[in-house]
Short mmCIF file of C-alpha atoms and ligand atoms in Angstrom, two decimals:
data_model
loop_
_atom_site.label_atom_id
_atom_site.label_comp_id
_atom_site.label_asym_id
_atom_site.label_seq_id
_atom_site.Cartn_x
_atom_site.Cartn_y
_atom_site.Cartn_z
CA MET P 244 -64.33 21.46 -12.65
CA ASP P 245 -64.46 24.76 -10.82
CA ARG P 246 -67.80 26.17 -9.93
CA ASP P 247 -68.89 29.06 -7.95
CA TYR P 248 -71.09 28.00 -5.20
CA SER P 249 -71.55 30.99 -2.74
CA ASN P 250 -74.04 31.45 -0.16
CA LEU P 251 -75.75 34.18 -2.25
CA PHE P 252 -76.19 31.66 -4.97
CA ALA P 253 -77.74 29.13 -2.49
CA LEU P 254 -80.22 31.87 -1.18
CA ARG P 255 -80.96 32.81 -4.70
CA GLY P 256 -81.95 29.19 -5.58
CA LEU P 257 -84.25 28.97 -2.37
CA VAL P 258 -85.89 32.29 -3.27
CA LEU P 259 -86.50 31.28 -6.78
CA TYR P 260 -87.96 27.98 -5.66
CA LEU P 261 -90.17 29.73 -3.10
CA ILE P 262 -91.73 32.37 -5.48
CA PRO P 263 -94.16 30.10 -7.21
CA PHE P 264 -95.61 28.92 -3.84
CA PHE P 265 -95.66 32.33 -2.55
CA ILE P 266 -97.64 33.67 -5.60
CA LEU P 267 -99.97 30.66 -5.40
CA GLY P 268 -100.65 31.04 -1.78
CA TRP P 269 -101.23 34.53 -2.14
CA LEU P 270 -103.70 33.99 -5.05
CA ILE P 271 -105.70 31.38 -3.12
CA GLY P 272 -105.44 33.03 0.22
CA TYR P 273 -103.41 30.19 2.02
CA LEU P 274 -99.87 31.84 1.86
CA TRP P 275 -98.26 30.15 4.90
CA GLU P 276 -99.83 26.79 4.17
CA THR P 277 -98.63 26.88 0.60
CA LEU P 278 -95.02 28.04 1.69
CA THR P 279 -94.98 25.25 4.43
CA LEU P 280 -95.97 22.69 1.82
CA GLY P 281 -93.20 23.97 -0.52
CA LEU P 282 -90.67 23.88 2.22
CA ALA P 283 -91.61 20.34 3.09
CA GLY P 284 -91.21 19.32 -0.57
CA LEU P 285 -87.72 20.85 -0.39
CA VAL P 286 -86.83 18.74 2.74
CA VAL P 287 -88.24 15.60 1.07
CA TRP P 288 -86.20 16.43 -2.29
CA HIS P 289 -83.05 17.00 -0.08
CA TYR P 290 -83.58 13.87 1.79
CA TYR P 291 -83.92 11.91 -1.44
CA TYR P 292 -80.62 13.07 -2.88
CA GLN P 293 -78.87 12.60 0.51
CA GLN P 294 -79.98 8.87 0.38
CA ARG P 295 -78.72 8.47 -3.19
CA LEU P 296 -75.42 10.09 -2.03
CA THR P 297 -75.22 7.64 0.95
CA LYS P 298 -76.02 4.60 -1.39
CA TRP P 299 -73.57 5.81 -3.93
CA LEU P 300 -70.71 6.17 -1.28
CA TRP P 301 -71.45 2.80 0.53
CA GLN P 302 -72.86 0.38 -1.92
CA SER P 303 -72.20 1.37 -5.43
CA ARG P 304 -68.99 0.13 -7.26
CA ASN P 305 -69.35 2.92 -9.87
CA LEU P 306 -66.82 5.74 -9.54
CA LEU P 307 -69.22 8.11 -11.47
CA PRO P 308 -71.60 9.71 -8.96
CA PRO P 309 -75.31 9.67 -9.82
CA THR P 310 -76.91 12.69 -11.59
CA ALA P 311 -78.28 15.30 -9.45
CA PRO P 312 -80.03 18.71 -10.01
CA GLY P 313 -79.30 21.93 -8.10
CA SER P 314 -77.01 22.28 -5.24
CA TRP P 315 -76.64 18.37 -5.02
CA SER P 316 -74.92 18.50 -8.30
CA TYR P 317 -72.21 20.67 -6.30
CA ILE P 318 -71.75 18.25 -3.57
CA TYR P 319 -71.73 15.15 -6.14
CA ASP P 320 -69.18 16.73 -8.31
CA GLY P 321 -67.11 18.02 -5.34
CA ILE P 322 -67.04 14.42 -3.85
CA TYR P 323 -66.21 12.93 -7.20
CA ARG P 324 -63.45 15.28 -7.65
CA ASN P 325 -61.88 14.64 -4.53
CA GLN P 326 -61.96 11.11 -4.93
CA ARG P 327 -60.44 11.33 -8.38
CA ARG P 328 -57.51 13.38 -6.72
CA SER P 329 -56.80 10.84 -3.83
CA GLN P 330 -57.09 8.03 -6.44
CA HIS P 331 -54.41 9.85 -8.50
CA ARG P 332 -52.23 10.48 -5.39
CA ARG P 333 -52.69 6.86 -4.33
CA ARG P 334 -51.60 5.67 -7.80
CA SER P 335 -48.44 7.84 -7.87
CA LEU P 336 -47.69 6.78 -4.47
CA ALA P 337 -47.95 3.01 -5.26
CA ARG P 338 -45.76 3.68 -8.47
CA LEU P 339 -43.11 5.38 -6.07
CA LEU P 340 -43.26 2.35 -3.81
CA ARG P 341 -42.84 0.00 -6.67
CA ARG P 342 -39.96 1.69 -7.90
CA PHE P 343 -38.49 2.02 -4.45
CA ARG P 344 -39.06 -1.77 -4.01
CA GLU P 345 -37.60 -2.54 -7.40
CA ALA P 346 -34.35 -0.42 -6.51
CA ALA P 347 -34.26 -2.33 -3.14
CA GLU P 348 -34.47 -5.77 -4.82
CA ALA P 349 -31.69 -4.60 -7.48
CA LEU P 350 -29.19 -3.89 -4.45
CA PRO P 351 -26.44 -6.24 -4.05
CA ASP P 352 -27.07 -6.33 -0.45
CA ALA P 353 -29.90 -7.67 1.72
CA ALA P 354 -32.25 -5.01 3.17
CA ILE P 355 -34.80 -5.27 6.03
CA VAL P 356 -37.09 -2.45 7.28
CA PHE P 357 -38.08 -2.90 10.80
CA ARG P 358 -39.81 -0.81 13.62
CA LYS P 359 -38.25 0.33 16.76
CA ASP P 360 -40.16 -2.56 18.55
CA GLY P 361 -38.23 -5.04 16.45
CA SER P 362 -41.21 -5.91 14.09
CA LEU P 363 -40.73 -6.72 10.55
CA LEU P 364 -42.02 -4.22 8.10
CA TRP P 365 -40.32 -5.26 4.63
CA SER P 366 -37.43 -7.22 3.35
CA ASN P 367 -35.86 -7.78 -0.10
CA LYS P 368 -35.32 -10.91 -1.69
CA LEU P 369 -31.65 -11.25 -0.73
CA ALA P 370 -32.58 -10.68 2.85
CA GLN P 371 -34.97 -13.69 2.65
CA PHE P 372 -32.21 -15.77 1.04
CA TYR P 373 -29.54 -15.11 3.75
CA PHE P 374 -31.82 -15.08 6.66
CA GLY P 375 -34.52 -17.52 5.71
CA LEU P 376 -37.43 -15.03 5.98
CA ARG P 377 -40.57 -15.52 4.55
CA TRP P 378 -42.51 -12.66 2.83
CA PRO P 379 -45.05 -11.56 3.47
CA ASP P 380 -45.73 -14.31 6.00
CA ASP P 381 -43.18 -12.92 8.48
CA ALA P 382 -44.41 -9.32 8.14
CA GLY P 383 -44.95 -7.95 11.78
CA MET P 384 -42.97 -10.71 13.34
CA ARG P 385 -40.04 -9.94 15.73
CA LEU P 386 -36.80 -9.92 13.95
CA SER P 387 -34.95 -11.32 16.99
CA ASN P 388 -37.42 -14.42 16.74
CA LEU P 389 -36.76 -14.67 12.90
CA ILE P 390 -32.97 -14.39 12.93
CA ARG P 391 -32.01 -16.51 16.00
CA HIS P 392 -28.58 -15.77 16.91
CA PRO P 393 -27.38 -14.71 20.58
CA GLU P 394 -25.18 -12.13 19.13
CA PHE P 395 -27.67 -10.50 16.99
CA PHE P 396 -30.33 -10.53 19.87
CA SER P 397 -27.98 -8.45 22.09
CA TYR P 398 -27.11 -6.19 19.26
CA LEU P 399 -30.72 -5.35 18.63
CA ASN P 400 -31.43 -5.01 22.32
CA LYS P 401 -28.38 -2.91 23.09
CA GLY P 402 -29.58 -0.42 20.27
CA ASP P 403 -26.05 0.83 19.64
CA PHE P 404 -25.51 0.50 15.87
CA SER P 405 -22.46 2.62 15.59
CA GLU P 406 -20.27 -0.59 14.61
CA ALA P 407 -21.33 -3.53 12.06
CA LEU P 408 -21.87 -7.02 13.47
CA THR P 409 -20.78 -10.24 11.58
CA ILE P 410 -22.62 -13.52 12.15
CA PRO P 411 -22.99 -16.76 10.21
CA SER P 412 -26.17 -16.91 8.02
CA PRO P 413 -28.76 -18.85 9.71
CA MET P 414 -29.28 -20.74 6.55
CA ARG P 415 -25.74 -21.78 5.78
CA ASP P 416 -23.17 -21.67 8.45
CA SER P 417 -20.41 -21.36 5.75
CA LEU P 418 -21.71 -17.75 4.94
CA ASP P 419 -20.38 -14.89 7.12
CA ILE P 420 -22.93 -12.06 7.03
CA GLU P 421 -22.10 -8.40 7.96
CA ILE P 422 -24.94 -6.46 9.27
CA ARG P 423 -25.25 -2.75 9.65
CA VAL P 424 -28.31 -0.89 11.07
CA MET P 425 -29.22 2.77 10.23
CA PRO P 426 -32.13 4.72 11.64
CA TYR P 427 -34.57 5.12 8.77
CA SER P 428 -37.35 7.25 9.93
CA ASP P 429 -38.85 8.40 13.35
CA ASP P 430 -39.36 4.69 14.65
CA GLN P 431 -38.10 2.82 11.64
CA PHE P 432 -34.61 1.19 11.06
CA LEU P 433 -32.97 0.04 7.77
CA LEU P 434 -30.78 -3.32 8.28
CA VAL P 435 -28.35 -3.89 5.34
CA ALA P 436 -26.40 -7.04 5.25
CA ARG P 437 -23.75 -8.30 2.86
CA ASP P 438 -21.81 -11.58 2.30
CA VAL P 439 -18.39 -11.01 3.80
CA THR P 440 -17.13 -14.76 3.63
CA GLN P 441 -14.54 -14.07 0.83
CA LEU P 442 -13.34 -10.98 2.59
CA LYS P 443 -13.03 -12.81 5.85
CA GLN P 444 -11.22 -15.82 4.25
CA LEU P 445 -9.01 -13.31 2.38
CA GLU P 446 -8.24 -11.72 5.96
CA ASN P 447 -7.39 -15.07 7.53
CA MET P 448 -5.27 -16.02 4.59
CA ARG P 449 -3.39 -12.70 4.92
CA ARG P 450 -2.91 -13.28 8.51
CA ASP P 451 -1.69 -16.86 8.03
CA PHE P 452 0.54 -15.87 5.29
CA VAL P 453 2.42 -13.33 7.48
CA ALA P 454 2.63 -15.62 10.37
CA ASN P 455 4.13 -18.31 7.96
CA VAL P 456 6.69 -15.96 6.51
CA SER P 457 7.82 -14.69 9.84
CA HIS P 458 8.06 -18.15 11.10
CA GLU P 459 9.89 -19.37 8.01
CA LEU P 460 12.55 -16.64 8.29
CA LYS P 461 12.82 -16.85 11.96
CA THR P 462 14.63 -20.28 12.07
CA PRO P 463 17.49 -19.21 9.61
CA LEU P 464 17.76 -15.91 11.12
CA THR P 465 18.08 -17.36 14.61
CA VAL P 466 20.93 -19.70 13.37
CA LEU P 467 22.70 -16.97 11.54
CA GLN P 468 22.50 -14.71 14.71
CA GLY P 469 23.99 -17.53 16.80
CA TYR P 470 27.03 -18.46 14.51
CA LEU P 471 27.49 -14.54 14.34
CA GLU P 472 27.74 -14.26 18.05
CA MET P 473 30.02 -17.15 18.13
CA LEU P 474 32.40 -15.78 15.32
CA GLY P 475 32.41 -12.42 17.38
CA ASP P 476 34.88 -14.21 19.67
CA VAL P 477 37.56 -14.84 17.03
CA GLU P 478 40.41 -15.90 19.41
CA ASN P 479 38.45 -18.61 21.25
CA THR P 480 36.95 -20.19 18.12
CA PRO P 481 38.71 -23.22 16.58
CA PRO P 482 39.32 -23.04 12.85
CA ALA P 483 37.35 -26.12 12.28
CA MET P 484 34.27 -24.47 14.07
CA THR P 485 34.71 -21.41 12.10
CA GLN P 486 34.59 -23.29 8.86
CA LYS P 487 31.39 -25.08 10.01
CA ALA P 488 29.74 -21.97 11.02
CA LEU P 489 30.37 -20.34 7.54
CA THR P 490 28.83 -23.52 5.83
CA GLN P 491 25.88 -23.30 8.06
CA MET P 492 25.54 -19.61 7.59
CA GLN P 493 25.79 -19.97 3.82
CA GLN P 494 23.01 -22.72 3.87
CA GLN P 495 20.77 -20.76 5.90
CA SER P 496 21.19 -17.48 3.85
CA ASP P 497 20.50 -19.74 0.79
CA ARG P 498 17.31 -20.95 2.35
CA MET P 499 16.07 -17.26 3.13
CA LYS P 500 17.04 -16.35 -0.45
CA ASN P 501 14.93 -19.37 -1.77
CA LEU P 502 12.14 -18.36 0.31
CA VAL P 503 12.03 -14.70 -0.75
CA ASP P 504 12.51 -15.74 -4.43
CA GLN P 505 9.51 -18.11 -4.27
CA LEU P 506 7.57 -15.58 -2.70
CA LEU P 507 8.29 -13.04 -5.27
CA GLN P 508 7.58 -15.62 -7.92
CA LEU P 509 4.13 -16.21 -6.26
CA SER P 510 3.23 -12.67 -6.20
CA ARG P 511 4.30 -12.08 -9.83
CA MET P 512 2.12 -15.14 -10.89
CA GLU P 513 -0.94 -13.59 -9.15
CA THR P 514 -1.22 -10.71 -11.84
CA PRO P 515 -3.54 -12.49 -14.47
CA SER P 516 -1.99 -12.21 -17.91
CA HIS P 517 -3.56 -13.29 -21.41
CA ASP P 518 -0.45 -13.57 -23.47
CA VAL P 519 -0.22 -17.32 -23.13
CA PHE P 520 0.05 -17.67 -27.01
CA GLU P 521 2.87 -15.14 -27.26
CA HIS P 522 5.55 -17.57 -26.78
CA VAL P 523 6.42 -21.31 -27.75
CA VAL P 524 8.14 -23.21 -24.88
CA ASP P 525 10.55 -25.87 -26.07
CA VAL P 526 9.82 -28.17 -23.30
CA PRO P 527 12.21 -30.86 -24.42
CA THR P 528 15.16 -28.42 -24.03
CA VAL P 529 13.76 -27.28 -20.66
CA LEU P 530 13.74 -30.84 -19.62
CA GLY P 531 17.22 -31.40 -20.61
CA GLU P 532 18.36 -28.71 -18.58
CA LEU P 533 16.32 -30.04 -15.64
CA ARG P 534 17.71 -33.50 -16.05
CA GLN P 535 21.13 -32.11 -15.52
CA GLU P 536 20.23 -30.08 -12.64
CA ALA P 537 18.64 -33.35 -11.15
CA GLU P 538 21.56 -35.49 -11.73
CA LYS P 539 23.78 -32.96 -9.84
CA LEU P 540 21.32 -32.78 -6.98
CA SER P 541 20.77 -36.68 -6.84
CA ALA P 542 24.46 -37.51 -7.12
CA ASP P 543 24.99 -38.38 -3.42
CA LYS P 544 21.85 -40.43 -3.36
CA GLN P 545 22.39 -42.61 -6.40
CA LEU P 546 18.88 -42.05 -7.70
CA LYS P 547 18.11 -43.91 -11.01
CA LEU P 548 16.64 -41.04 -13.35
CA VAL P 549 14.73 -41.78 -16.37
CA PHE P 550 13.56 -38.97 -18.64
CA ASP P 551 11.01 -40.09 -21.38
CA VAL P 552 10.45 -37.12 -23.53
CA GLU P 553 8.63 -36.67 -26.81
CA PRO P 554 9.40 -33.54 -29.02
CA ILE P 555 6.34 -31.51 -28.17
CA ARG P 556 6.61 -27.76 -28.06
CA VAL P 557 3.66 -25.96 -26.47
CA TYR P 558 2.35 -22.35 -26.36
CA GLY P 559 2.80 -20.73 -22.81
CA LYS P 560 5.08 -19.12 -20.36
CA SER P 561 8.42 -20.36 -20.34
CA ASP P 562 9.52 -19.23 -16.92
CA LEU P 563 6.24 -20.45 -15.27
CA LEU P 564 6.10 -23.85 -17.11
CA ARG P 565 9.88 -24.46 -16.19
CA SER P 566 9.38 -23.49 -12.56
CA ALA P 567 6.25 -26.02 -12.38
CA MET P 568 8.52 -28.83 -13.92
CA GLN P 569 11.48 -27.91 -11.94
CA ASN P 570 9.56 -27.96 -8.45
CA LEU P 571 8.11 -31.31 -9.39
CA VAL P 572 11.31 -32.90 -10.44
CA THR P 573 13.00 -31.35 -7.40
CA ASN P 574 10.59 -32.52 -5.03
CA ALA P 575 10.87 -36.20 -6.26
CA VAL P 576 14.77 -36.00 -5.90
CA ARG P 577 14.48 -34.49 -2.52
CA TYR P 578 11.96 -36.84 -1.08
CA THR P 579 12.99 -40.03 -2.59
CA GLN P 580 15.24 -42.27 -0.53
CA ALA P 581 18.87 -43.13 -1.76
CA GLY P 582 18.85 -45.65 -4.64
CA GLY P 583 15.15 -44.96 -5.66
CA ASN P 584 13.87 -44.64 -9.06
CA ILE P 585 12.37 -41.35 -10.53
CA ARG P 586 10.64 -41.41 -13.92
CA VAL P 587 9.83 -38.19 -15.87
CA THR P 588 7.68 -38.18 -18.95
CA TRP P 589 6.27 -35.70 -21.36
CA ARG P 590 4.00 -37.25 -23.93
CA LYS P 591 0.62 -37.02 -25.78
CA VAL P 592 -2.09 -38.57 -24.35
CA ARG P 593 -4.94 -38.50 -26.72
CA ASP P 594 -5.06 -34.83 -27.89
CA GLU P 595 -3.58 -33.57 -24.70
CA VAL P 596 0.09 -33.45 -23.58
CA GLU P 597 0.83 -34.81 -20.14
CA PHE P 598 3.85 -34.07 -17.87
CA SER P 599 4.47 -36.51 -15.21
CA VAL P 600 7.10 -37.19 -12.46
CA GLU P 601 6.85 -40.57 -10.80
CA ASP P 602 8.97 -41.85 -8.04
CA ASN P 603 9.12 -44.96 -5.68
CA GLY P 604 9.77 -42.64 -2.56
CA PRO P 605 7.94 -42.49 0.80
CA GLY P 606 4.43 -41.64 -0.86
CA ILE P 607 1.92 -39.41 0.84
CA GLU P 608 -1.02 -40.32 3.07
CA ASN P 609 -4.43 -39.47 1.35
CA GLU P 610 -5.55 -37.05 3.92
CA HIS P 611 -2.62 -34.61 2.98
CA ILE P 612 -3.11 -34.80 -0.71
CA PRO P 613 -5.83 -32.20 -1.03
CA ARG P 614 -3.88 -29.63 1.01
CA LEU P 615 -0.47 -30.10 -0.77
CA THR P 616 -0.91 -27.07 -2.97
CA GLU P 617 -1.68 -24.74 -0.01
CA ARG P 618 1.05 -22.32 0.74
CA PHE P 619 3.54 -23.40 3.36
CA TYR P 620 2.00 -26.78 3.75
CA ARG P 621 4.25 -29.59 4.48
CA VAL P 622 3.36 -33.08 5.25
CA ASP P 623 5.81 -33.57 7.80
CA ALA P 624 6.92 -29.89 8.82
CA ASP P 625 9.61 -31.01 11.23
CA ARG P 626 11.38 -33.54 8.87
CA ASN P 627 10.62 -31.51 5.64
CA SER P 628 12.00 -28.07 6.72
CA ASP P 629 15.46 -29.78 7.33
CA SER P 630 15.31 -30.87 3.60
CA GLY P 631 15.35 -27.22 2.76
CA GLY P 632 11.81 -27.01 1.52
CA THR P 633 9.57 -23.96 2.21
CA GLY P 634 6.10 -25.68 1.57
CA LEU P 635 5.70 -23.00 -1.32
CA GLY P 636 6.84 -25.55 -4.36
CA LEU P 637 3.58 -27.17 -5.07
CA SER P 638 1.61 -23.78 -4.56
CA ILE P 639 3.83 -22.31 -7.34
CA VAL P 640 3.15 -25.40 -9.48
CA LYS P 641 -0.67 -24.88 -9.01
CA GLN P 642 -0.57 -21.14 -9.89
CA ALA P 643 1.64 -21.58 -12.83
CA LEU P 644 -0.62 -24.49 -14.32
CA GLU P 645 -3.73 -22.16 -13.82
CA HIS P 646 -2.20 -19.66 -16.25
CA HIS P 647 -2.12 -22.57 -18.66
CA ASN P 648 -5.76 -23.77 -18.12
CA SER P 649 -4.47 -26.73 -16.32
CA HIS P 650 -4.22 -28.26 -12.69
CA LEU P 651 -1.97 -30.59 -10.76
CA GLU P 652 -2.96 -34.19 -9.97
CA VAL P 653 -1.42 -36.39 -7.50
CA ASN P 654 -1.62 -40.24 -7.14
CA SER P 655 0.36 -41.48 -4.04
CA LYS P 656 0.52 -44.58 -1.84
CA PRO P 657 2.45 -44.48 1.48
CA GLY P 658 5.40 -46.55 1.09
CA ALA P 659 5.15 -47.12 -2.56
CA GLY P 660 5.72 -43.71 -4.28
CA SER P 661 4.02 -40.74 -5.91
CA ARG P 662 3.07 -39.48 -9.18
CA PHE P 663 2.62 -35.77 -9.71
CA TRP P 664 1.26 -34.83 -13.32
CA PHE P 665 -0.73 -32.51 -15.16
CA ARG P 666 -2.00 -32.24 -18.80
CA LEU P 667 -1.93 -29.20 -21.07
CA PRO P 668 -5.08 -28.75 -23.29
CA ALA P 669 -4.82 -29.44 -27.02
CA GLY P 670 -4.96 -25.89 -27.99
CA LEU P 671 -1.63 -25.25 -26.39
CA ILE P 672 0.35 -27.87 -28.46
CA GLU P 673 2.30 -26.34 -31.12
CA GLU P 674 1.25 -28.49 -34.01
CA ARG P 675 4.35 -28.44 -36.23
CA LEU P 676 6.37 -30.33 -33.63
CA GLY P 677 3.62 -32.04 -31.93
CA LYS P 678 3.05 -34.24 -35.12
CA ALA P 679 6.52 -35.35 -35.03
CA LYS P 680 7.50 -38.84 -33.97
CA SER P 681 8.21 -39.38 -30.36
CA GLN P 682 11.78 -39.86 -29.49
CA LYS P 683 13.37 -41.23 -26.61
CA ARG P 684 15.89 -39.25 -24.62
P1 ADP W 277 8.36 -28.20 0.10
O1 ADP W 277 9.17 -26.85 -0.44
O2 ADP W 277 8.40 -28.54 1.58
O3 ADP W 277 8.95 -29.45 -0.60
P2 ADP W 277 6.12 -28.44 -1.66
O4 ADP W 277 4.96 -27.37 -1.71
O5 ADP W 277 6.97 -28.57 -2.93
O6 ADP W 277 6.79 -27.85 -0.38
O7 ADP W 277 5.54 -29.76 -1.19
C1 ADP W 277 4.78 -29.96 -0.24
C2 ADP W 277 4.79 -31.12 0.60
O8 ADP W 277 4.56 -32.27 -0.40
C3 ADP W 277 6.30 -31.60 1.06
O9 ADP W 277 6.62 -31.03 2.24
C4 ADP W 277 6.37 -33.00 1.16
O10 ADP W 277 5.97 -33.36 2.34
C5 ADP W 277 5.23 -33.33 0.15
N1 ADP W 277 5.85 -34.03 -1.23
C6 ADP W 277 5.86 -33.29 -2.25
N2 ADP W 277 6.56 -33.97 -3.35
C7 ADP W 277 6.66 -35.06 -2.79
C8 ADP W 277 7.22 -36.49 -3.28
N3 ADP W 277 7.60 -36.60 -4.43
N4 ADP W 277 7.11 -37.62 -2.35
C9 ADP W 277 6.68 -37.38 -1.26
N5 ADP W 277 6.32 -36.22 -0.64
C10 ADP W 277 6.17 -35.08 -1.44
#
C-alpha cells in the first residue's frame, strides 16, 4: 500500500477542516473564537486516535490496526505495513535458522557454538551425546565447566586452535574424541568434534604390527649375521662347526620365509571377497594330505594321530580352509609332548559341519584364550618362539574362518589338553556328498 502523504496534502486537509469554522465565525461575528473552538476539536480528535493507537500497539492482540479517518489512517497503515514486513523477515530468518540447525544435526560430527568468553550458545545432538551436554538447560554456561578435562581447559584458555586436541569422552572413557575449533564470527567459535576411537586403535595396531614384524625378523637375522661372520674366517672354522652353522642358517632363513609367507597370506585375506560359492572344497582329500604332513612332522615325537573324517564337501575357499585346518593340526603336533594323542574330526553336527582338533598337550590358561587369535600373540613367547612359531597361525585361522561366516572356538585345560574347533554353516555344505554315509578313515 503506497500512499502519497506530503506536507501540502496535510496542509490542504487542515485548511479544508477550518473553512466551515471560518465561514461560521465570520457570519456570527466571532471569527477567532469559532476558529479556536475548531482547533480545540482537532486536538481532541488527534488525542483520541493517538490513544487508540497506543492501546492497539500495547494491548491489542489483533494484528489489524483499528480503522481511522484522515491523516491517522496513514499512520495506522504505515505501522501495520512495517509490522508485516518485520514479521515476514522474522519468519524467513526463523526458517533459515531451522534449516541451519537441521543441517548441523545431520552432520556426522558434533558441533558446538560458543562465545569468546567460553559460554555455550548452541550444540547439536551428537555434541550432547559425546560431552553429556543438556540442551537448552546448559545454554550460557561456561564450556570449560561443562566439559571437564584439564587438557581441554588449557586448550580453551590458550586460545591457539591451529592444532586439533584429542581427549576421552567425559561420557565414556573408551571413546576418543578429536576436537577442532574455528573462529565463527566476531566473537563466536565453532567447535567440531568427531569420534576417532577406531582411527586411534588402527594407528596403535599399525605401530604394534611394525614393531612385532621387526622384532620377529631381528632374531633370525642376528643369528644369520653371527654365523656369516664366523664363516668368513674359513681357515679357523672346523668342518663340524661349518656344518652346524649351515643347518642353523637354513633353519633361520626358513623361519623368516615362513613369517613373510604368513604375513602375505594375512594381507591377501584382508581383501573382502564374495565368491565363497564359486568352488567346492574336497575337505576329506585336504585332510588326507594334512594327515601325511602331520605324520612326517610328528615322527620324532611318536604322537598318536587319529583322523575321523566324514565325506563332506563344502563350498568355500580352498586355500583359506586348508590353511585354517593346517594351522590347527600343526599347532597340536607342535605343542603336544612326545607320546601324546591328537584327534582330528570332520563331521556333521545337526545341520552344520564341524572341524575339530583335540590334543592332550599342555593346554592353555583361561586368561590367554581370548587373545590367542591376536597377531603375534604367544602364550609363552620365549618358549614358543623356539618352536618355530610366529604367533600368526591362529590369526590366520580367525581371518580364514571369517570368510566362511564362521569363528574359532577353543576349549582348553592346563595340563589336560586343548580342543580347537569351528563349525561351517549348513548353507556351505555341498548336499550331494553331505548326505552320504559317514566313513572312517
Ligand atoms: P604360533 O605360531 O606361535 O603357534 P599361533 O597363533 O598358532 O602362533 O598360536 C598362538 C599360541 O597359542 C601359541 O604360541 C601357543 O602358545 C598357543 N597354542 C596354539 N595351539 C596350541 C595347542 N594345541 N596347545 C597348546 N597351546 C597352543
